[in-house]
Coordinates of N, CA and C in Angstrom, one line a residue:
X1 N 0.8 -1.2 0.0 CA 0.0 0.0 0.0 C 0.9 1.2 0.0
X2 N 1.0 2.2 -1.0 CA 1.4 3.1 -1.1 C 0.4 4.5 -0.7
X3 N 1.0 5.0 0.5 CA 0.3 6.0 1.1 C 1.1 7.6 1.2
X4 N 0.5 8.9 1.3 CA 1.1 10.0 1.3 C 0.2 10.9 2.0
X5 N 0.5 11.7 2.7 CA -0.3 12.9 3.0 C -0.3 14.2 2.8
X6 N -1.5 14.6 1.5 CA -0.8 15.5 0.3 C -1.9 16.7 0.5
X7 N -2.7 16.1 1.6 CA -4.0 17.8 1.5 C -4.7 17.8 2.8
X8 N -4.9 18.4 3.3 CA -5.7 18.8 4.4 C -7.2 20.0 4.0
X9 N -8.2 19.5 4.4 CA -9.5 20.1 4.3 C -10.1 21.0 5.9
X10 N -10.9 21.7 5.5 CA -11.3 22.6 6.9 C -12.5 23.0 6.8
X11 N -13.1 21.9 7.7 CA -14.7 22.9 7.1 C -14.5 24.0 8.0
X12 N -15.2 25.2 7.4 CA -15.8 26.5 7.7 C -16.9 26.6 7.8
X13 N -17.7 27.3 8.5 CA -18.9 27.8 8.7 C -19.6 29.2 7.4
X14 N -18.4 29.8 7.6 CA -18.3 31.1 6.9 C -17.3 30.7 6.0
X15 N -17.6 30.6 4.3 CA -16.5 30.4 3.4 C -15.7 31.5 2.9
X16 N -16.6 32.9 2.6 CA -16.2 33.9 2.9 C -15.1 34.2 3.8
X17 N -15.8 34.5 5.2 CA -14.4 34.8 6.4 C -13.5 34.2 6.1
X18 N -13.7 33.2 6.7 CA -12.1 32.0 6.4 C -11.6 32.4 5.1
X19 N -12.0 32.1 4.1 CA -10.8 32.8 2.9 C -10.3 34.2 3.0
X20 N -11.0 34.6 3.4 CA -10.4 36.0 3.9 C -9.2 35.9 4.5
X21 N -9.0 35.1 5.7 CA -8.0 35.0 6.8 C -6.8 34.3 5.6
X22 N -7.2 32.7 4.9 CA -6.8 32.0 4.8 C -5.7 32.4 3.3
X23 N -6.5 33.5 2.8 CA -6.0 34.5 1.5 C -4.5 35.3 2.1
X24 N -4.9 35.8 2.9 CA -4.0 36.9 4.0 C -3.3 36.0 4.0
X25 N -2.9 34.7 4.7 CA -1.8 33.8 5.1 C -1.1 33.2 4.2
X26 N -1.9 32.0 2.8 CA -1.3 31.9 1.8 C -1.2 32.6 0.5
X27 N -2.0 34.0 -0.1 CA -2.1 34.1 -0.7 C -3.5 33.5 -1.6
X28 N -3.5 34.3 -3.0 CA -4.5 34.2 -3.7 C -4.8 32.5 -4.2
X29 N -6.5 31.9 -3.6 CA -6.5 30.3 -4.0 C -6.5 30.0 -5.7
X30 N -5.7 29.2 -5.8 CA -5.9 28.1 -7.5 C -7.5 27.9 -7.2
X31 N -8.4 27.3 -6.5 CA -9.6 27.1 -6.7 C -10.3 28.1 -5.7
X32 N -11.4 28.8 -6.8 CA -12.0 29.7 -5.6 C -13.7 29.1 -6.3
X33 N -14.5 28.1 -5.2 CA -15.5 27.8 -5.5 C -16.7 27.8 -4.4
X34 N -18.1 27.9 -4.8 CA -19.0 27.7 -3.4 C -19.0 26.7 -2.8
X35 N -18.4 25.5 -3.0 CA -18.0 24.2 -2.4 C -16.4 24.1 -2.1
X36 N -15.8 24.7 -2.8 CA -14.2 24.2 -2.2 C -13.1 25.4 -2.5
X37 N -12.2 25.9 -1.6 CA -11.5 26.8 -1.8 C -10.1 26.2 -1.5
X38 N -9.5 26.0 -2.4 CA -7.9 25.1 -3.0 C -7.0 26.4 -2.5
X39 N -5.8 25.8 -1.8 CA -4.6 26.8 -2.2 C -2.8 25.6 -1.8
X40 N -2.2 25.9 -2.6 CA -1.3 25.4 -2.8 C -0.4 25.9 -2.0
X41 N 0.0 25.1 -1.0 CA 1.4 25.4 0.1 C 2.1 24.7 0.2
X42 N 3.1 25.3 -0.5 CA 4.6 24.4 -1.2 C 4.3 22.8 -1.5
X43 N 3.3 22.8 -2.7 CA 2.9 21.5 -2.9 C 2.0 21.0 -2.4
X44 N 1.5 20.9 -0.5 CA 0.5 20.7 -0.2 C -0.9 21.1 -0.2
X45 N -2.1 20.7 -0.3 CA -3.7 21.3 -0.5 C -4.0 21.5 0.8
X46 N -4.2 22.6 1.3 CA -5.2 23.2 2.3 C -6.3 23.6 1.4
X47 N -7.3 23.2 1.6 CA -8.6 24.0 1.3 C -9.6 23.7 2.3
X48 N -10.7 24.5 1.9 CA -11.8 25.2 2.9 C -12.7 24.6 2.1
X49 N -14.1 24.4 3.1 CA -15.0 23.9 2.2 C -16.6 23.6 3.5
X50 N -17.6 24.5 2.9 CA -18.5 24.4 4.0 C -18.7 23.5 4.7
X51 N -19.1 23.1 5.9 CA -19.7 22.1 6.3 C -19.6 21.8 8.0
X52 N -19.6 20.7 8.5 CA -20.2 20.7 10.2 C -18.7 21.0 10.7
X53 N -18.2 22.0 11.3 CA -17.2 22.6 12.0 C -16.7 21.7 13.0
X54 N -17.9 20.9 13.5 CA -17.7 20.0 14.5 C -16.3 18.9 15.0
X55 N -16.6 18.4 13.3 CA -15.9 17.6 13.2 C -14.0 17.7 12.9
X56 N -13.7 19.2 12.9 CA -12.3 20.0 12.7 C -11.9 19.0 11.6
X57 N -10.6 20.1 10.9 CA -10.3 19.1 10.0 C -9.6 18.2 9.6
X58 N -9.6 17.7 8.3 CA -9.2 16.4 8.2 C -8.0 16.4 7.6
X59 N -7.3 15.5 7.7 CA -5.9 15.3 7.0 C -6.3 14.1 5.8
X60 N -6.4 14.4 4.8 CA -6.4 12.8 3.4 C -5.2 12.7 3.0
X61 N -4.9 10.8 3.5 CA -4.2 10.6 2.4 C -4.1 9.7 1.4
X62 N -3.4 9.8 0.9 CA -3.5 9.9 -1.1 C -2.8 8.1 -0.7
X63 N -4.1 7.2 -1.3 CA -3.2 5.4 -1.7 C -4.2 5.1 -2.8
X64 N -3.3 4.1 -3.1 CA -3.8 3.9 -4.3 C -4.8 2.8 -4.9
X65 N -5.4 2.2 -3.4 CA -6.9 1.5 -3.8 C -7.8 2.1 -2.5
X66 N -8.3 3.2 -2.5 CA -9.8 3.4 -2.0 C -10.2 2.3 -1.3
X67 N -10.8 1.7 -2.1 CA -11.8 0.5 -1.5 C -11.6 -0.5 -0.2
X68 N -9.5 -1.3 -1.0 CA -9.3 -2.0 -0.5 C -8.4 -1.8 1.0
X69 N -8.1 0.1 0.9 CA -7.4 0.2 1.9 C -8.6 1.0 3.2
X70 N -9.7 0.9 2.5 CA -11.0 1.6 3.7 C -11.6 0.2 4.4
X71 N -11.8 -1.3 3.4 CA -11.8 -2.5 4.4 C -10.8 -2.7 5.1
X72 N -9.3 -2.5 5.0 CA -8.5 -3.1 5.9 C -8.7 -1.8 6.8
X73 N -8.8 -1.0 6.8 CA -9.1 0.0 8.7 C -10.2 -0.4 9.2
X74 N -11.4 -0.2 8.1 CA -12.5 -1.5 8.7 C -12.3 -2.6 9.4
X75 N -12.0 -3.9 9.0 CA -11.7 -4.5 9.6 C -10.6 -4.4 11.3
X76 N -9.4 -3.5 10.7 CA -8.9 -2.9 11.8 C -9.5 -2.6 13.3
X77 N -10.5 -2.0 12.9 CA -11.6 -1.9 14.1 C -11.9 -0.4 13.8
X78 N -11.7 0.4 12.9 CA -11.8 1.6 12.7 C -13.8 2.0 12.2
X79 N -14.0 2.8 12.3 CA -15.4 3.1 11.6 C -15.4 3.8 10.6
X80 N -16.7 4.3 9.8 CA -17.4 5.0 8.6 C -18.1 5.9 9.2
X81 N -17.7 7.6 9.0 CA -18.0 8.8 9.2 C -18.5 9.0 7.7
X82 N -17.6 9.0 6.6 CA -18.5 9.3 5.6 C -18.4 8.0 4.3
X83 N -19.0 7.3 3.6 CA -19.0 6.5 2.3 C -17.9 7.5 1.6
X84 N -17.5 6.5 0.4 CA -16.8 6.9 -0.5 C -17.5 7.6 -1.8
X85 N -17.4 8.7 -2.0 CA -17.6 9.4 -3.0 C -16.8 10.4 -4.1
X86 N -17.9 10.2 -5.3 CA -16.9 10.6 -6.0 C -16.4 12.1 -6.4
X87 N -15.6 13.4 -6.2 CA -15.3 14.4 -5.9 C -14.7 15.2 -6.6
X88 N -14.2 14.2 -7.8 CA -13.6 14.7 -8.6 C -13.3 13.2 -10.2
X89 N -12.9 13.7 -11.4 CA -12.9 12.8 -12.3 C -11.8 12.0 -11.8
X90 N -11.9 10.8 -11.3 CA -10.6 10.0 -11.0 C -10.6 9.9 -10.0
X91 N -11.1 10.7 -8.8 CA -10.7 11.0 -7.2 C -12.1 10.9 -6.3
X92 N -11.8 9.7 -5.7 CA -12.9 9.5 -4.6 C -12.1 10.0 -3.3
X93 N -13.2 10.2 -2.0 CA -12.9 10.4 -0.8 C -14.0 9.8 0.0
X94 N -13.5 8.9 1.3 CA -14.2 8.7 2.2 C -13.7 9.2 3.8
X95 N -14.3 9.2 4.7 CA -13.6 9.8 5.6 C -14.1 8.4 6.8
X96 N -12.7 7.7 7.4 CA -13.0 6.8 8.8 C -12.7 7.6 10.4
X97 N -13.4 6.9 10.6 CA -12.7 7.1 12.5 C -12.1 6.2 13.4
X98 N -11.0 6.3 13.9 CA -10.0 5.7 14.8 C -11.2 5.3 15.7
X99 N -10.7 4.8 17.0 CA -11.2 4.2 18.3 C -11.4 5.1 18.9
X100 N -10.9 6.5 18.6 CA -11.0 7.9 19.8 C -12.0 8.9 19.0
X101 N -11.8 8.6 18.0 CA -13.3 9.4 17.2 C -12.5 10.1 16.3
X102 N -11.2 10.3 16.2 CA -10.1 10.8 15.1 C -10.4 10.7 13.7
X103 N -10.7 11.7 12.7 CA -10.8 11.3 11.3 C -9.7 10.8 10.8
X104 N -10.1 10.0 9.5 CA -8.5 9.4 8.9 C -9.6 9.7 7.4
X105 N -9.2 10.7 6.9 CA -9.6 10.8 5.0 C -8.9 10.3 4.2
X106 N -9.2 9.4 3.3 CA -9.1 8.5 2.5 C -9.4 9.6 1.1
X107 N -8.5 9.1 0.3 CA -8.6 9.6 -1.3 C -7.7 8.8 -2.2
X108 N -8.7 8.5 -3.3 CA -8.2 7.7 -4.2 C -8.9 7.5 -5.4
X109 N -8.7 6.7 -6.0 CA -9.6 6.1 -7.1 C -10.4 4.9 -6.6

């Protein structure tokens, strides 16, 4: 299993505000959309993207079977916060939970 950790996501409440701050800090985003705000930090993906704040954000990382590496944490004893969906042409994401309630985001094909 080849694994990397190439993007971090953040839900916001306010997509506006946060890019405001988040503009100030990195600069102007490669993606500026009502669902996802992309910015490139030396290689890495921070982006912003509405949704339950609750859950703070996530760290995805990038292997190269989806499927088979979401049953082996499954199995592991880990759980399903979100199904795997598809997000992009080629790029699914699902999001699991550790034993402490920790997200682990998955992305792949």
């Amino acid at each position: 299993m080849t694994t990397a950790i190439r993007s971090q996501v953040i839900p916001v409440s306010d997509l506006e505000a946060a890019k405001a701050v988040y503009t100030a800090l990195f600069g102007a985003p490669h993606t500026d959309q009502p669902y996802y705000v992309g910015y490139n930090v030396g290689g890495f993906e921070v982006a912003l993207a509405p949704g339950d704040v609750q859950g703070g954000p996530v760290a995805y990382v990038d292997v190269d079977d989806l499927d088979g590496t979401r049953e082996t944490l499954l199995a592991a004893g880990a759980t399903e916060r979100t199904a795997p969906q598809q997000v992009a042409p080629g790029a699914r994401v699902c999001v699991l939970l550790d034993k402490d309630g920790n997200a682990i985001g998955l992305r792949g094909k």
